[in-house]
GROMACS .gro file of N, CA and C in nm:
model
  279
    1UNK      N    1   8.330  15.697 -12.180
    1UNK     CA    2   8.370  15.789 -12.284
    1UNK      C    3   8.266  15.792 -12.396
    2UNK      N    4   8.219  15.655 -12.424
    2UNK     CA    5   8.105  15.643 -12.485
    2UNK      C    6   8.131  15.710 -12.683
    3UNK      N    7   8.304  15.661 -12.694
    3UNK     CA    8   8.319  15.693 -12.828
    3UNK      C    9   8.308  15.582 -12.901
    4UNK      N   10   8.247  15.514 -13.043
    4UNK     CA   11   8.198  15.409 -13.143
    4UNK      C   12   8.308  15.372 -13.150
    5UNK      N   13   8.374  15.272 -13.176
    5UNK     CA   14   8.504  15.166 -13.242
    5UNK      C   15   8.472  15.066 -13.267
    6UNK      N   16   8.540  15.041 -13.384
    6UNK     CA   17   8.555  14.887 -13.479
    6UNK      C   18   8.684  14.892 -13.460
    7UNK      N   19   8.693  14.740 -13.495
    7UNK     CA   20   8.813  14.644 -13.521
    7UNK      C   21   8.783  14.609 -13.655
    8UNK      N   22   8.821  14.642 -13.779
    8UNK     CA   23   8.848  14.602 -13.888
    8UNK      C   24   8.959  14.471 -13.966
    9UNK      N   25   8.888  14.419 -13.991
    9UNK     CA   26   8.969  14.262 -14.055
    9UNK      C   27   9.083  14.332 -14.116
   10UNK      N   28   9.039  14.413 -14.233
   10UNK     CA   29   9.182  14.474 -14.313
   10UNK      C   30   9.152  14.604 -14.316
   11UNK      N   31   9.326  14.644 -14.405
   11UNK     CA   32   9.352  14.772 -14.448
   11UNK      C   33   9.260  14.798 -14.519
   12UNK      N   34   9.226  14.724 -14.627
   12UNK     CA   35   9.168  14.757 -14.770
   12UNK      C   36   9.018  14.789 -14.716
   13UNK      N   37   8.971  14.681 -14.643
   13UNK     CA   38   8.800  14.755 -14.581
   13UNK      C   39   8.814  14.893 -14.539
   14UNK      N   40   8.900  14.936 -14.467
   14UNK     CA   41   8.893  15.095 -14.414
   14UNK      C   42   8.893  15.193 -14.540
   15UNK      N   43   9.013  15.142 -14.645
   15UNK     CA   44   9.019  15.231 -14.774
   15UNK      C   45   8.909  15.225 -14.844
   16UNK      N   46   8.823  15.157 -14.803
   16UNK     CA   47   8.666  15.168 -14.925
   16UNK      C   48   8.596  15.275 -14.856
   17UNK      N   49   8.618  15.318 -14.714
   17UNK     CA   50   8.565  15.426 -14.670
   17UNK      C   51   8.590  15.555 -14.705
   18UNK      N   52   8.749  15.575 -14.739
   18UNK     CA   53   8.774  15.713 -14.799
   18UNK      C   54   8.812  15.689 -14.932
   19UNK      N   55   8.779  15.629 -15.004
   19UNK     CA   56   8.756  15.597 -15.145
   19UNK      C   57   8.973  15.609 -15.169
   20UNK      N   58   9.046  15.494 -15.035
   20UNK     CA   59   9.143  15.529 -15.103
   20UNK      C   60   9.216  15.370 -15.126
   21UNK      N   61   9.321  15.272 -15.148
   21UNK     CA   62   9.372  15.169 -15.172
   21UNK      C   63   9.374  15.107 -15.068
   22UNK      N   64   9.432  15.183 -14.934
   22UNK     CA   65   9.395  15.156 -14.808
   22UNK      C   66   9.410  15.222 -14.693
   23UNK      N   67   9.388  15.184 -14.584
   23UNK     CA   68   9.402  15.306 -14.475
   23UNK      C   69   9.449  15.227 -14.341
   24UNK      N   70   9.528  15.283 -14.232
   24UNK     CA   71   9.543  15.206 -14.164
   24UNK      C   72   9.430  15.239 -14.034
   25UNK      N   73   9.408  15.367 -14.007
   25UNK     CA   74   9.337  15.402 -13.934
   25UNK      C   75   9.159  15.554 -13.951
   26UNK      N   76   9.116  15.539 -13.930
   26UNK     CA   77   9.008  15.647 -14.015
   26UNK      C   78   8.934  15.713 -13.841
   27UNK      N   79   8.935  15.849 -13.900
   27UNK     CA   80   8.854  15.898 -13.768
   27UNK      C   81   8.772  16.028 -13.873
   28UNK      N   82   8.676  16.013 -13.810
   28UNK     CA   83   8.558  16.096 -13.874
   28UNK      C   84   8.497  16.183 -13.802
   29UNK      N   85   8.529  16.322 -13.903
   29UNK     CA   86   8.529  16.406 -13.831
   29UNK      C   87   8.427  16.502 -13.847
   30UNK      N   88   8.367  16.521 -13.978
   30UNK     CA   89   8.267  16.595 -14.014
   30UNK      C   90   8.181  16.434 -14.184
   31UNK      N   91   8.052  16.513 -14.146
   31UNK     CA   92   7.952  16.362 -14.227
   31UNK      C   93   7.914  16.478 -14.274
   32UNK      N   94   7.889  16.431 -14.434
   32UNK     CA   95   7.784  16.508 -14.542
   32UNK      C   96   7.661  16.461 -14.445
   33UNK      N   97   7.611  16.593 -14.473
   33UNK     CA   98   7.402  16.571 -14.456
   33UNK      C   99   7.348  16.430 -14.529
   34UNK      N  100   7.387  16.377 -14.652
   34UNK     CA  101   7.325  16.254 -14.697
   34UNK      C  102   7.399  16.141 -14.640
   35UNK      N  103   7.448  16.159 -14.649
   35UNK     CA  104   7.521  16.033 -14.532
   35UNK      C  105   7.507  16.031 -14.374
   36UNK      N  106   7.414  16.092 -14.276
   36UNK     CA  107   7.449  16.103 -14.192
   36UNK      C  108   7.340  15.983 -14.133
   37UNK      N  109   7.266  15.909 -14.213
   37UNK     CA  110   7.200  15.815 -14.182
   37UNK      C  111   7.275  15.702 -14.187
   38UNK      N  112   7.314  15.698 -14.268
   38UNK     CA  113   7.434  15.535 -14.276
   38UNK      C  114   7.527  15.570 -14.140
   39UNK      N  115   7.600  15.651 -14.152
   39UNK     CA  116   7.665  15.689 -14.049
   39UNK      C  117   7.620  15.613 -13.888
   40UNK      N  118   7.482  15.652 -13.845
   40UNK     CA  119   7.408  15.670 -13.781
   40UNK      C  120   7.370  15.478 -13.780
   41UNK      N  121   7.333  15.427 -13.856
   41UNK     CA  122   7.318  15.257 -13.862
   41UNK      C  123   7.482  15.170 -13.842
   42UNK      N  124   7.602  15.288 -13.902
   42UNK     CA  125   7.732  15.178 -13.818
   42UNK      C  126   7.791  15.263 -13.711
   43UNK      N  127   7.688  15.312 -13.614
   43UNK     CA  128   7.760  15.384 -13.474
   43UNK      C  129   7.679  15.253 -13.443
   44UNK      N  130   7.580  15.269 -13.453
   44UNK     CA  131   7.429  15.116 -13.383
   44UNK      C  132   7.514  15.019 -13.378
   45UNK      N  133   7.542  14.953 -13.515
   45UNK     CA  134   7.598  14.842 -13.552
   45UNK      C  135   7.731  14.857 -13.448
   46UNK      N  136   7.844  14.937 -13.457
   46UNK     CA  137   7.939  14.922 -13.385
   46UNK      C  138   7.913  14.923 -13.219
   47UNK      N  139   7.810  14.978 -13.184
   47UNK     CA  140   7.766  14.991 -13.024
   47UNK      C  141   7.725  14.855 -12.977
   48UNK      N  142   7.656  14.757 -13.083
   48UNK     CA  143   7.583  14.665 -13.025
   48UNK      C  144   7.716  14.561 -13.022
   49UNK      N  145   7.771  14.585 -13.129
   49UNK     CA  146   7.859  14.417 -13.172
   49UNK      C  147   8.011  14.463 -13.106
   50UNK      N  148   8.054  14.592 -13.063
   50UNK     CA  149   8.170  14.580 -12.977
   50UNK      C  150   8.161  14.681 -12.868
   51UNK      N  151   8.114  14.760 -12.784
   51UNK     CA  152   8.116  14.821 -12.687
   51UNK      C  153   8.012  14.727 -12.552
   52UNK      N  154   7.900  14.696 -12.613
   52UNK     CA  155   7.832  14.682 -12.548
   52UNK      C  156   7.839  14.485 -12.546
   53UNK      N  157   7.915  14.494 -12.599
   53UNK     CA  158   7.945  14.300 -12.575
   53UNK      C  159   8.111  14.298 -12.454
   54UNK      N  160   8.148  14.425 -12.466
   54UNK     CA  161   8.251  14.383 -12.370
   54UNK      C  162   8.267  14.335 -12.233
   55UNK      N  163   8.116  14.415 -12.185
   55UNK     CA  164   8.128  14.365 -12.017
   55UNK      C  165   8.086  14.218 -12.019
   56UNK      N  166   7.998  14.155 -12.145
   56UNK     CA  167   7.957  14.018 -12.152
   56UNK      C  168   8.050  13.937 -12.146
   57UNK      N  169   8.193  13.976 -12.280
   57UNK     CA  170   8.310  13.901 -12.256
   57UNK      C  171   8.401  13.909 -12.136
   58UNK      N  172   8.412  14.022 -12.100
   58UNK     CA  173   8.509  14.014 -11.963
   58UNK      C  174   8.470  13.925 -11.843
   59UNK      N  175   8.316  13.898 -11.840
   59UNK     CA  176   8.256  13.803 -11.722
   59UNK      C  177   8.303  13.670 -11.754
   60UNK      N  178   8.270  13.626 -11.860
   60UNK     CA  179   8.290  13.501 -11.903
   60UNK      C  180   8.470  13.428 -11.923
   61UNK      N  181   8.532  13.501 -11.868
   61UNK     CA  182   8.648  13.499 -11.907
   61UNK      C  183   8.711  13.374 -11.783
   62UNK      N  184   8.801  13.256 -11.835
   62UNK     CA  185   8.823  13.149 -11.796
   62UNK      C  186   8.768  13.042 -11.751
   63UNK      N  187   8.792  12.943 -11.704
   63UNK     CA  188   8.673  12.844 -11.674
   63UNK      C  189   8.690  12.814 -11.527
   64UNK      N  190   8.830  12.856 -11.465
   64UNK     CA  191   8.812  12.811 -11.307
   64UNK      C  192   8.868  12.635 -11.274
   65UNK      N  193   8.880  12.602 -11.393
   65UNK     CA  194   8.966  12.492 -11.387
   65UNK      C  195   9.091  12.412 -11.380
   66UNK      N  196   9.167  12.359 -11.274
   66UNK     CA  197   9.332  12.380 -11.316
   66UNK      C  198   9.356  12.247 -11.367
   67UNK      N  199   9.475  12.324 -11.406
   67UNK     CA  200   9.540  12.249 -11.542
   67UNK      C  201   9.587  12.104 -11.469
   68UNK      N  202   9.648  12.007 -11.570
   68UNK     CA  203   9.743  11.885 -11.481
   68UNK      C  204   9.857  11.940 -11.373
   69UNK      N  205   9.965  12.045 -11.443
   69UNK     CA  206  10.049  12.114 -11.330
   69UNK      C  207  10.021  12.132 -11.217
   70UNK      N  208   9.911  12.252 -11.229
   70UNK     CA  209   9.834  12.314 -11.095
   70UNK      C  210   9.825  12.224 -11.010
   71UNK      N  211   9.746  12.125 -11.046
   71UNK     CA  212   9.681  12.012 -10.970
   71UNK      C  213   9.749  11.933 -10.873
   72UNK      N  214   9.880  11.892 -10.944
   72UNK     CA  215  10.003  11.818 -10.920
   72UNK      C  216  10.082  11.921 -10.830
   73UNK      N  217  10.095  12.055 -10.866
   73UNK     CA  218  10.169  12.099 -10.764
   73UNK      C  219  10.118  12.136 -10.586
   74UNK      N  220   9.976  12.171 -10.641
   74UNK     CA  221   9.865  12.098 -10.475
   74UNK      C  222   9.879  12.018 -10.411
   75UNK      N  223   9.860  11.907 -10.468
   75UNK     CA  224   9.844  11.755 -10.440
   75UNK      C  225  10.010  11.781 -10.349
   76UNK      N  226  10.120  11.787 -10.442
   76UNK     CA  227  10.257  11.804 -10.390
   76UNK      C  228  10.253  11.867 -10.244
   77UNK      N  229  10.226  12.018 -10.222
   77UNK     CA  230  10.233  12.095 -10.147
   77UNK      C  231  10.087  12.047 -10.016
   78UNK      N  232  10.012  11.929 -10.003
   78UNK     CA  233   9.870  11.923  -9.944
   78UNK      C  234  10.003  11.816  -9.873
   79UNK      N  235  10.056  11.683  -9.945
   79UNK     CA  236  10.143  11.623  -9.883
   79UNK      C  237  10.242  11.622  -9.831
   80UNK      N  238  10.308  11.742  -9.866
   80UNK     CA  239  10.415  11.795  -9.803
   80UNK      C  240  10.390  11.848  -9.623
   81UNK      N  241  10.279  11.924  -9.645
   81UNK     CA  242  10.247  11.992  -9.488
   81UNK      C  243  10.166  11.882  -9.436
   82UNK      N  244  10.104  11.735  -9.469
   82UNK     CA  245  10.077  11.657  -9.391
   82UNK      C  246   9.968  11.633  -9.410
   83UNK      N  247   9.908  11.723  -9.463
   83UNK     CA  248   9.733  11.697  -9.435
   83UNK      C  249   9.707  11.573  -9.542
   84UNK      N  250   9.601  11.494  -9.489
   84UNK     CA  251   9.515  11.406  -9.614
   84UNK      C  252   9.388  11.469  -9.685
   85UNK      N  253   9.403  11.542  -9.826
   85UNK     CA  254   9.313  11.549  -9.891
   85UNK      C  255   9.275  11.486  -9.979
   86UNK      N  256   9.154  11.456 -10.013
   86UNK     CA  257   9.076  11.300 -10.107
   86UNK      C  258   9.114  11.428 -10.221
   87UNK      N  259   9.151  11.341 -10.369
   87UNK     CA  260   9.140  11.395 -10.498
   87UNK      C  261   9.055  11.500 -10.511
   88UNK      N  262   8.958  11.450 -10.512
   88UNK     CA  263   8.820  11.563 -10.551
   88UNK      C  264   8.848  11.668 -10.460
   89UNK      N  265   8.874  11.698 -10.364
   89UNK     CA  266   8.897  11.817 -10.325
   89UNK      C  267   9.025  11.942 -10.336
   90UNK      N  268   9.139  11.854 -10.412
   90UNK     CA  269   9.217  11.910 -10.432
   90UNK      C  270   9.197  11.942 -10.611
   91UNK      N  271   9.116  11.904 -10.665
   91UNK     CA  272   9.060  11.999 -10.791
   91UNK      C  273   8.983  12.091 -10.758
   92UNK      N  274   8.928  12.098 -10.664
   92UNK     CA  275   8.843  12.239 -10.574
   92UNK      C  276   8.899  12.331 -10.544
   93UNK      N  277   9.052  12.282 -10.556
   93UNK     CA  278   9.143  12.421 -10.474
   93UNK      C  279   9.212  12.548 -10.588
   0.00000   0.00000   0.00000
């Protein structure tokens, strides 16, 4: 879609944009000619620090490690059907 978005900490940061107390949401729709440079440095700013970091975070997402439960309920279910698995391999699973 390739449209700019921020996540803003607060209300009150958005209201310094339309010069009002606060805002909950702001969409911009037409830029004065002198402003269309600032404008233009927080599309950048917003492209680099949240659109284009998302596919970075979605990769990185969990570690692949199970918990004590998990582990225990393996171990449970490895002895139940009979088989002998050594520890270390049942944190592999």
């Amino acid at each position: 879609m390739g449209v700019p978005y921020v996540i803003v900490k607060g209300k009150a940061r958005l209201g310094t944009v339309v010069h009002k107390k606060t805002a909950a949401v702001v969409a911009l729709q037409d830029v004065k000619s002198e402003d269309q440079r600032e404008l233009a440095t927080l599309v950048s700013a917003a492209k680099a620090n949240f659109s284009d970091k998302y596919e970075e975070h979605r990769r990185q997402w969990g570690g692949g490690i199970r918990g004590n439960k998990s582990t225990a309920k393996l171990r449970k279910r490895v002895k139940a059907s009979g088989q002998t698995v050594s520890a270390a391999a049942v944190t592999k699973l």
